[in-house]
mmCIF file of C-alpha atoms in Angstrom:
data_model
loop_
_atom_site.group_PDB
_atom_site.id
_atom_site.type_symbol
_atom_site.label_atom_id
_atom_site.label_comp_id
_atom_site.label_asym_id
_atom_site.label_seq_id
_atom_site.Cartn_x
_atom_site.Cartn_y
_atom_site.Cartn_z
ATOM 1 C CA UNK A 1 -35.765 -22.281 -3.850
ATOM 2 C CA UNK A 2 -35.278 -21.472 -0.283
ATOM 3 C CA UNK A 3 -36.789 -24.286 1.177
ATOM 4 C CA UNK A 4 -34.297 -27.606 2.019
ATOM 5 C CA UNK A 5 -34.943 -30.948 1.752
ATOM 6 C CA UNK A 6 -37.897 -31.504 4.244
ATOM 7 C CA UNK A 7 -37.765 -35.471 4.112
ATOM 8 C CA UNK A 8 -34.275 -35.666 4.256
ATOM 9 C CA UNK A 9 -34.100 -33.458 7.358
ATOM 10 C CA UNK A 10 -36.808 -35.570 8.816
ATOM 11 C CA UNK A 11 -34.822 -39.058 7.909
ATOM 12 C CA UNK A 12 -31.765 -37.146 9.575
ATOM 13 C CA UNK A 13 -33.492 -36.420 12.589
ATOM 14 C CA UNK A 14 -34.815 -40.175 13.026
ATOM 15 C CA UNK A 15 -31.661 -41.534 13.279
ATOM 16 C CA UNK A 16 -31.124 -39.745 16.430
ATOM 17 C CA UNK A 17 -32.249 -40.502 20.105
ATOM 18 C CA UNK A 18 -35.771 -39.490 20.873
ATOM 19 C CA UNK A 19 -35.040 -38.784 24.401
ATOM 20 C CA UNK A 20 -32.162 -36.441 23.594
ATOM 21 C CA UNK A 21 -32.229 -33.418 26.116
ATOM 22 C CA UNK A 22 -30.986 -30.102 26.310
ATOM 23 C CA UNK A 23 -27.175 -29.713 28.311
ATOM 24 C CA UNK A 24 -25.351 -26.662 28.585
ATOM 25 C CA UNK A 25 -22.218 -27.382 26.522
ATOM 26 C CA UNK A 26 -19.244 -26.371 27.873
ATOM 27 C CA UNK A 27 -17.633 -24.569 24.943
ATOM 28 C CA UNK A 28 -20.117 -21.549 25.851
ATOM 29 C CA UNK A 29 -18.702 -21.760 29.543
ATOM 30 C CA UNK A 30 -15.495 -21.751 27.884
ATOM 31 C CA UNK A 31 -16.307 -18.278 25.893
ATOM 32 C CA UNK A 32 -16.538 -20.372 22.539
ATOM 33 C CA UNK A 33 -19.796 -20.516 20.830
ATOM 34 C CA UNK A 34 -19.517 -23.288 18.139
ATOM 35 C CA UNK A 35 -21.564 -22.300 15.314
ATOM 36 C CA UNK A 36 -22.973 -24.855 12.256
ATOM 37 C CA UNK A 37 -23.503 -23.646 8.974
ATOM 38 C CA UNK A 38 -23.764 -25.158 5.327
ATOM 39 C CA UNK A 39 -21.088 -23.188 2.678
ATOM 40 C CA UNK A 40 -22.887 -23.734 -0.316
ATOM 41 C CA UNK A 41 -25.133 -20.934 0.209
ATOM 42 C CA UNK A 42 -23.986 -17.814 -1.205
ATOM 43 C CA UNK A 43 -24.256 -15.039 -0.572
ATOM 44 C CA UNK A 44 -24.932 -15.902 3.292
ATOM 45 C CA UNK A 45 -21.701 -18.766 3.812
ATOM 46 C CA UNK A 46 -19.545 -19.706 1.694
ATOM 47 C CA UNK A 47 -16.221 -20.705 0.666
ATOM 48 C CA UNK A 48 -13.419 -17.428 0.403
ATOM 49 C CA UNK A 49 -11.285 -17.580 -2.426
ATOM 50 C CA UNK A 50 -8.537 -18.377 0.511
ATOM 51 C CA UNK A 51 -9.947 -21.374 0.696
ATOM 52 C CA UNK A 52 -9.862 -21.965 4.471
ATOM 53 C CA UNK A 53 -12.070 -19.187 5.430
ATOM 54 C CA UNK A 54 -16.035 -19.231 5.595
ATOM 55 C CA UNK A 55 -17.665 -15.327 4.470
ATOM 56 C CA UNK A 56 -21.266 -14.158 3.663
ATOM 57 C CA UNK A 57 -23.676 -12.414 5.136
ATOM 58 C CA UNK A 58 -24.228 -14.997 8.214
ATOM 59 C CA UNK A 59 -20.719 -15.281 8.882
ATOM 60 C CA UNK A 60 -20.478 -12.128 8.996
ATOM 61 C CA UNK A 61 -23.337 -11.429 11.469
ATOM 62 C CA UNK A 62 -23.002 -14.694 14.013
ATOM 63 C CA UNK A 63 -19.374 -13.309 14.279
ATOM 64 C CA UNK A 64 -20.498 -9.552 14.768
ATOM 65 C CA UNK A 65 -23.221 -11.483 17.571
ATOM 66 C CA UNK A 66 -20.323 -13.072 19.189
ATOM 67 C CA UNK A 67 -18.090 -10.204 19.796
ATOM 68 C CA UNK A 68 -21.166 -8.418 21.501
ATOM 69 C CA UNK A 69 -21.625 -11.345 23.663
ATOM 70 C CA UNK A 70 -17.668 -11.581 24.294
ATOM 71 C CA UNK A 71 -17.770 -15.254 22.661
ATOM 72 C CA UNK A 72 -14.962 -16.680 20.420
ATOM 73 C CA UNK A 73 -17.127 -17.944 17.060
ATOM 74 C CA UNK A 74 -15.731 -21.375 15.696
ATOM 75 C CA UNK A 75 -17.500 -22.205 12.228
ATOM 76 C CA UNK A 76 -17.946 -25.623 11.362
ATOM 77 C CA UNK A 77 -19.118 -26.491 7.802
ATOM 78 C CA UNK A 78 -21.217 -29.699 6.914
ATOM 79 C CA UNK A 79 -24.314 -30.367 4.997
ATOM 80 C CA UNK A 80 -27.710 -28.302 6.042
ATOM 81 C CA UNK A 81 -29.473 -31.965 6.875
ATOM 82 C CA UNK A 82 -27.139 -32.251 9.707
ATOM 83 C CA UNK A 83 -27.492 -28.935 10.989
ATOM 84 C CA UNK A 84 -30.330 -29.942 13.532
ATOM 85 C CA UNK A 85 -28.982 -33.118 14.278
ATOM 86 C CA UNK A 86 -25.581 -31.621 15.213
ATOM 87 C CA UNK A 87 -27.944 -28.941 17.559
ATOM 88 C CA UNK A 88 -29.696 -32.103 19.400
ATOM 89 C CA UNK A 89 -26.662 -33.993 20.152
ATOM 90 C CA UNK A 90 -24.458 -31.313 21.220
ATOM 91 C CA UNK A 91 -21.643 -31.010 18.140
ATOM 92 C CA UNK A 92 -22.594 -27.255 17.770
ATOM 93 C CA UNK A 93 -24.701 -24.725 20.241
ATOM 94 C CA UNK A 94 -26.436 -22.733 17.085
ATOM 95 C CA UNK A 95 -26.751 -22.460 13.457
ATOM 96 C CA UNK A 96 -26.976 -20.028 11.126
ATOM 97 C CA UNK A 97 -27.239 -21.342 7.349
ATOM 98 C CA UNK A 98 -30.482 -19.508 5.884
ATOM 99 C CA UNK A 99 -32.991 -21.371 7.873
ATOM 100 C CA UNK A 100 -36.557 -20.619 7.371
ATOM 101 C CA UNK A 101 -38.633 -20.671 10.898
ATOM 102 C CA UNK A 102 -41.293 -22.787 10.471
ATOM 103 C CA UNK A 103 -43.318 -24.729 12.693
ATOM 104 C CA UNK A 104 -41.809 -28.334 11.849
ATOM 105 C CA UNK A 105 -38.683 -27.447 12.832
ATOM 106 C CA UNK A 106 -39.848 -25.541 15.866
ATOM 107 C CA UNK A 107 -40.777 -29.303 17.015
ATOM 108 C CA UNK A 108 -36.927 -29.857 17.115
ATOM 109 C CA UNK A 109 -35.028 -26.605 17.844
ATOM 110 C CA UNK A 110 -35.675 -23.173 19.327
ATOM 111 C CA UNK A 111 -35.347 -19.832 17.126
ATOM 112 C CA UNK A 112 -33.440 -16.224 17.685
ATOM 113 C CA UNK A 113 -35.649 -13.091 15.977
ATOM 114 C CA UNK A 114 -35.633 -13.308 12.804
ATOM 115 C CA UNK A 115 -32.780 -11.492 11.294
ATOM 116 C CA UNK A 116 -33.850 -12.017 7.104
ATOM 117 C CA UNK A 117 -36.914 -12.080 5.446
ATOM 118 C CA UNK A 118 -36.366 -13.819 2.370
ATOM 119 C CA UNK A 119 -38.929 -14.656 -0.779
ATOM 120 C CA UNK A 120 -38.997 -13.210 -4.625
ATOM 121 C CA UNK A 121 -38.467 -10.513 -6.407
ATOM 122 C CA UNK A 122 -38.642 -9.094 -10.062
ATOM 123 C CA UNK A 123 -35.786 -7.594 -11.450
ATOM 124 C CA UNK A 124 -35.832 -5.861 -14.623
ATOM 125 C CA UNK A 125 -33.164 -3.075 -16.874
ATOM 126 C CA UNK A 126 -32.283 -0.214 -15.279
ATOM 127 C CA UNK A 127 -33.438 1.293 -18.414
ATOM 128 C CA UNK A 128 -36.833 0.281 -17.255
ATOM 129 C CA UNK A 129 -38.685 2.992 -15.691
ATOM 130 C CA UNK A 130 -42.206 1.641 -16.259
ATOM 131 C CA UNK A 131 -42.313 -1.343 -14.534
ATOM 132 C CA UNK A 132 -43.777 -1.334 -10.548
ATOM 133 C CA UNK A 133 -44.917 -4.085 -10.275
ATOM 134 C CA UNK A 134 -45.710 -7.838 -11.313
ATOM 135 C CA UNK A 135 -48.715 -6.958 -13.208
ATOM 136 C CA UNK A 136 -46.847 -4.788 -15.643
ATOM 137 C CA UNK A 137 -45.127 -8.083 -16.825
ATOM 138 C CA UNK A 138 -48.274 -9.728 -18.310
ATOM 139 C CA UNK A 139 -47.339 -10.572 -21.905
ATOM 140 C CA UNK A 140 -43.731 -10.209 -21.481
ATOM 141 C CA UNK A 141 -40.828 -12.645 -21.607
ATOM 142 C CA UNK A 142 -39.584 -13.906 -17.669
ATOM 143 C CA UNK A 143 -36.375 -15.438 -17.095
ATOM 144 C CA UNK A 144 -36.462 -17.544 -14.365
ATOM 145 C CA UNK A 145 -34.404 -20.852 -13.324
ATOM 146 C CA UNK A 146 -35.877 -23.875 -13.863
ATOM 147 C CA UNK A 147 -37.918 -25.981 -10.974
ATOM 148 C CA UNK A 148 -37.800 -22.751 -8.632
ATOM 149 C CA UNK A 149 -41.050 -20.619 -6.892
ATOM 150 C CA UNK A 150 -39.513 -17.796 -9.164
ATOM 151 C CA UNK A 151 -40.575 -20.139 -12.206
ATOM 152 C CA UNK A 152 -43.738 -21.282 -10.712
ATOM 153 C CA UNK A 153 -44.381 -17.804 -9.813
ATOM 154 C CA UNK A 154 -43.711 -16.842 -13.622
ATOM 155 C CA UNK A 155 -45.757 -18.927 -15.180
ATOM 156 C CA UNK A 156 -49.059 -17.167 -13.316
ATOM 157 C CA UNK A 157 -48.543 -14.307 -14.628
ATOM 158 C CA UNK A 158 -51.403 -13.796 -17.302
ATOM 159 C CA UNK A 159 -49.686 -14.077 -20.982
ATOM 160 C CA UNK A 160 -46.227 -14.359 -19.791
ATOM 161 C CA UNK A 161 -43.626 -16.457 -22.046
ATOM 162 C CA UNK A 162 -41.456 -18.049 -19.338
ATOM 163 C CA UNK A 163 -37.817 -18.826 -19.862
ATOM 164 C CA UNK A 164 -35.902 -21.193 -17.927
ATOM 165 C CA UNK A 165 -32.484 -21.519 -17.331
ATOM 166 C CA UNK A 166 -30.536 -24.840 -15.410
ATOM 167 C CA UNK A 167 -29.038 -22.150 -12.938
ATOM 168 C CA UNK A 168 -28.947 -18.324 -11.870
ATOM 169 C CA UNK A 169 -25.812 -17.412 -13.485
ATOM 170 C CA UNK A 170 -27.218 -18.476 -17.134
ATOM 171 C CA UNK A 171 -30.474 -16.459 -16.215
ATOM 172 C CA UNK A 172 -28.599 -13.523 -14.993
ATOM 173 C CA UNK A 173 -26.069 -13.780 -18.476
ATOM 174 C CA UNK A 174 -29.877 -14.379 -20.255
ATOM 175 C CA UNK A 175 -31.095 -10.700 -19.044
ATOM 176 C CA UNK A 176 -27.866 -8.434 -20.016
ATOM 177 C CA UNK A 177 -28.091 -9.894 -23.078
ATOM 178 C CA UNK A 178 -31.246 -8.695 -23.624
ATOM 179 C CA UNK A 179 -33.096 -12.025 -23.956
ATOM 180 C CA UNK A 180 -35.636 -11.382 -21.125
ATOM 181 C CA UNK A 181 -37.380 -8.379 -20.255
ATOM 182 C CA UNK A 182 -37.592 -9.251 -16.328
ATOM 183 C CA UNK A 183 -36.312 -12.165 -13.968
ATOM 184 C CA UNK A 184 -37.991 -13.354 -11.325
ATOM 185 C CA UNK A 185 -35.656 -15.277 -8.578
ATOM 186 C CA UNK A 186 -34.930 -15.268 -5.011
ATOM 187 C CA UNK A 187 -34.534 -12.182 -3.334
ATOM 188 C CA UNK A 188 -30.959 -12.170 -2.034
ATOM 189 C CA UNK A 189 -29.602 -14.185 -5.125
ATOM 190 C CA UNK A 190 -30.617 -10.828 -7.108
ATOM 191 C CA UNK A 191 -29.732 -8.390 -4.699
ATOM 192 C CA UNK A 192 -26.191 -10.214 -4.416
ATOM 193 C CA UNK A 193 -26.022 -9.823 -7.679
ATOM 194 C CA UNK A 194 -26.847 -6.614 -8.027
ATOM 195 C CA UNK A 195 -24.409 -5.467 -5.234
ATOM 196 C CA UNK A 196 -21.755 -7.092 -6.911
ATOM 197 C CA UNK A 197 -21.880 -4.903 -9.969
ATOM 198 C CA UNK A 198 -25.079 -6.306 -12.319
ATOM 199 C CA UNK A 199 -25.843 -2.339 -12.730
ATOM 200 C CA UNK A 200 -28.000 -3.303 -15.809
ATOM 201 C CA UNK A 201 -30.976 -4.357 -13.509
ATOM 202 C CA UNK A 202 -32.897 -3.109 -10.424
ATOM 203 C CA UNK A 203 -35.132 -5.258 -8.003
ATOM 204 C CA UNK A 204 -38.961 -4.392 -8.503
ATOM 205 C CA UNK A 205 -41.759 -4.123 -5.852
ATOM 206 C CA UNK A 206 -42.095 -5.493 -2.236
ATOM 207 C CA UNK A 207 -40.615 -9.203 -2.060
ATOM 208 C CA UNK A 208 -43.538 -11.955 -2.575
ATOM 209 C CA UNK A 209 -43.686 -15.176 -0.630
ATOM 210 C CA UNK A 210 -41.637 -13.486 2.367
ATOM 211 C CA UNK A 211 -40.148 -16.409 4.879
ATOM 212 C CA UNK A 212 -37.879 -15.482 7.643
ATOM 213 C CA UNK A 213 -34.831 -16.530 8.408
ATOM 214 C CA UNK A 214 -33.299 -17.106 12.462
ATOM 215 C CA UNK A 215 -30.480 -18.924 14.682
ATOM 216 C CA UNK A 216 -31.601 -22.034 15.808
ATOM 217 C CA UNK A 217 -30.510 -23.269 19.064
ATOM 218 C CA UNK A 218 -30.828 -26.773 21.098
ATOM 219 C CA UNK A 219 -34.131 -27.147 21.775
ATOM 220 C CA UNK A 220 -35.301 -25.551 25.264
ATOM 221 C CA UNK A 221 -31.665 -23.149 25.271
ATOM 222 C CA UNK A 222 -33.426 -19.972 26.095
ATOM 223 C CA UNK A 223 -30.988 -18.475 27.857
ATOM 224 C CA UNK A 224 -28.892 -18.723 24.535
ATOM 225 C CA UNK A 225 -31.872 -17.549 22.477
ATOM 226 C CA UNK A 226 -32.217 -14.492 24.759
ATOM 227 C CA UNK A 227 -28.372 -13.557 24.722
ATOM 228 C CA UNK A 228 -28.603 -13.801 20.759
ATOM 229 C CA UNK A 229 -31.550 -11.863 20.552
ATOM 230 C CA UNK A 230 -30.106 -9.047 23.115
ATOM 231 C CA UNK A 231 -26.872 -9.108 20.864
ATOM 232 C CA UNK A 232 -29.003 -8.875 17.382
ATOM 233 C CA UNK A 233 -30.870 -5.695 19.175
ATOM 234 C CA UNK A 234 -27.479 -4.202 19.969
ATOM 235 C CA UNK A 235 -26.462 -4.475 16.709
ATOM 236 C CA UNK A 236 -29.580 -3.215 15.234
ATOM 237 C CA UNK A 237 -29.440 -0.615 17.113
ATOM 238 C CA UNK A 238 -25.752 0.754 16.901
ATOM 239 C CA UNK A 239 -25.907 0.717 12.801
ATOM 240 C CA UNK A 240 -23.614 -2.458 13.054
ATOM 241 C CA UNK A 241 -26.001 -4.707 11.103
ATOM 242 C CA UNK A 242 -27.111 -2.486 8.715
ATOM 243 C CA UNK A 243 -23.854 -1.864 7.883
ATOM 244 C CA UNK A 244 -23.414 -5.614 7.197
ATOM 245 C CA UNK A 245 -26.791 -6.034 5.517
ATOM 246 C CA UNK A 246 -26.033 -3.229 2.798
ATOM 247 C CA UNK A 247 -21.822 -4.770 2.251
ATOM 248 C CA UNK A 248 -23.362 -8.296 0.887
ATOM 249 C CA UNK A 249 -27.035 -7.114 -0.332
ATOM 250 C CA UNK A 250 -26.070 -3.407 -1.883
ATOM 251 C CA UNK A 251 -28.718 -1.678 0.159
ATOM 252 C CA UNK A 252 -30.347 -1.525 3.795
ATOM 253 C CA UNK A 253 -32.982 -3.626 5.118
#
């Protein structure tokens, strides 16, 4: 579910010059690091019920990287196809918006560490102490939400019935009503939910189809790359993202 719109990232990308090249903006001079991000991922950006405000995990953790690297972190929002075109012609330095680090996209922009490993995972009642693992779901009933790797991954399982739902909030309503005996979804949809009081289920196994998440940066930027990755060490190091890993996913990583 993770995985944007390929093609229209690509068609994005076209439309900008080929020979575009790598300056130094001058907000970072300036001790602002303009950040790009799409708000219609939650639990990592979105919206705050002030309305003004962008929260989530990433917003949480660029900000946390720019006070270690005594930058001033402007957010601005816009749709995740423009993210890399907004890197190669100098609108924002980085972004952070749940981007996996693949090698297509390594073509265009450079990467931090990667800070998230994403993929699936099973989730089943808490009242469930038998389940370990995806095997022990053969011949059960799977929620999952329709056209996602959580349903594709369902329907492998050997004698599964497989439930689909338009959307994770009618799967989620689907499983504490009893109507499923496990869901299978992305990782830190569940664990979001879980954190934010679905005590009726608990996440199952080692996450399958693992992708990682990092900060891109304008292509050839290493000396941003290697002041991010210094300031995601720091943090990793002095608790500090922990601490924001287990506020928006209910445990550590």
């Amino acid at each position: 579910m993770f995985r944007r719109n390929l093609l229209a990232f690509l068609c994005a990308l076209s439309m900008l010059p080929v020979s575009a090249s790598f300056a130094k903006s001058p907000t970072i001079e300036d001790g602002v690091l303009l950040v790009g991000t799409d708000s219609s991922f939650a639990p990592f950006e979105f919206l705050a019920e002030d309305g003004k405000n962008f929260t989530g995990f990433d917003m949480d953790l660029i900000r946390a990287i720019g006070k270690e690297l005594g930058y001033k972190v402007v957010v601005q929002n816009m749709g995740f196809d423009a993210t890399v075109p907004a890197l190669r012609t100098g609108i924002v330095d980085a972004v952070i918006a749940g981007m996996t680090i693949n090698e297509k996209r390594k073509k265009f922009v450079d990467f931090s560490d990667p800070y998230y490993t994403s993929g699936l995972i099973i989730m089943v009642p808490s009242s469930d102490t038998t389940t370990k693992s995806i095997k022990d779901l053969e011949g059960k009933k799977i929620g999952a939400q329709v056209g996602t790797t959580g349903m594709f991954r369902a329907e492998k399982v050997p004698g599964a019935k497989v439930v689909t739902f338009a959307n994770a909030a009618e799967t989620f309503l689907e499983f504490q009503n009893g109507g499923v005996d496990a869901v299978i979804q992305d990782f830190p949809v569940v664990a979001y939910y879980v954190a934010q009081g679905g005590n009726k289920g608990r996440l199952v196994g080692p996450k399958m189809e693992a992708e990682e998440y990092g900060i891109a940066v304008t292509k050839g930027n290493k000396e941003l790359v290697a002041q991010i990755n210094k300031a995601l060490a720091s943090l990793k190091k002095s608790g500090e993202f922990q601490r924001i890993y287990k506020k928006w996913f209910g445990e550590e990583n």
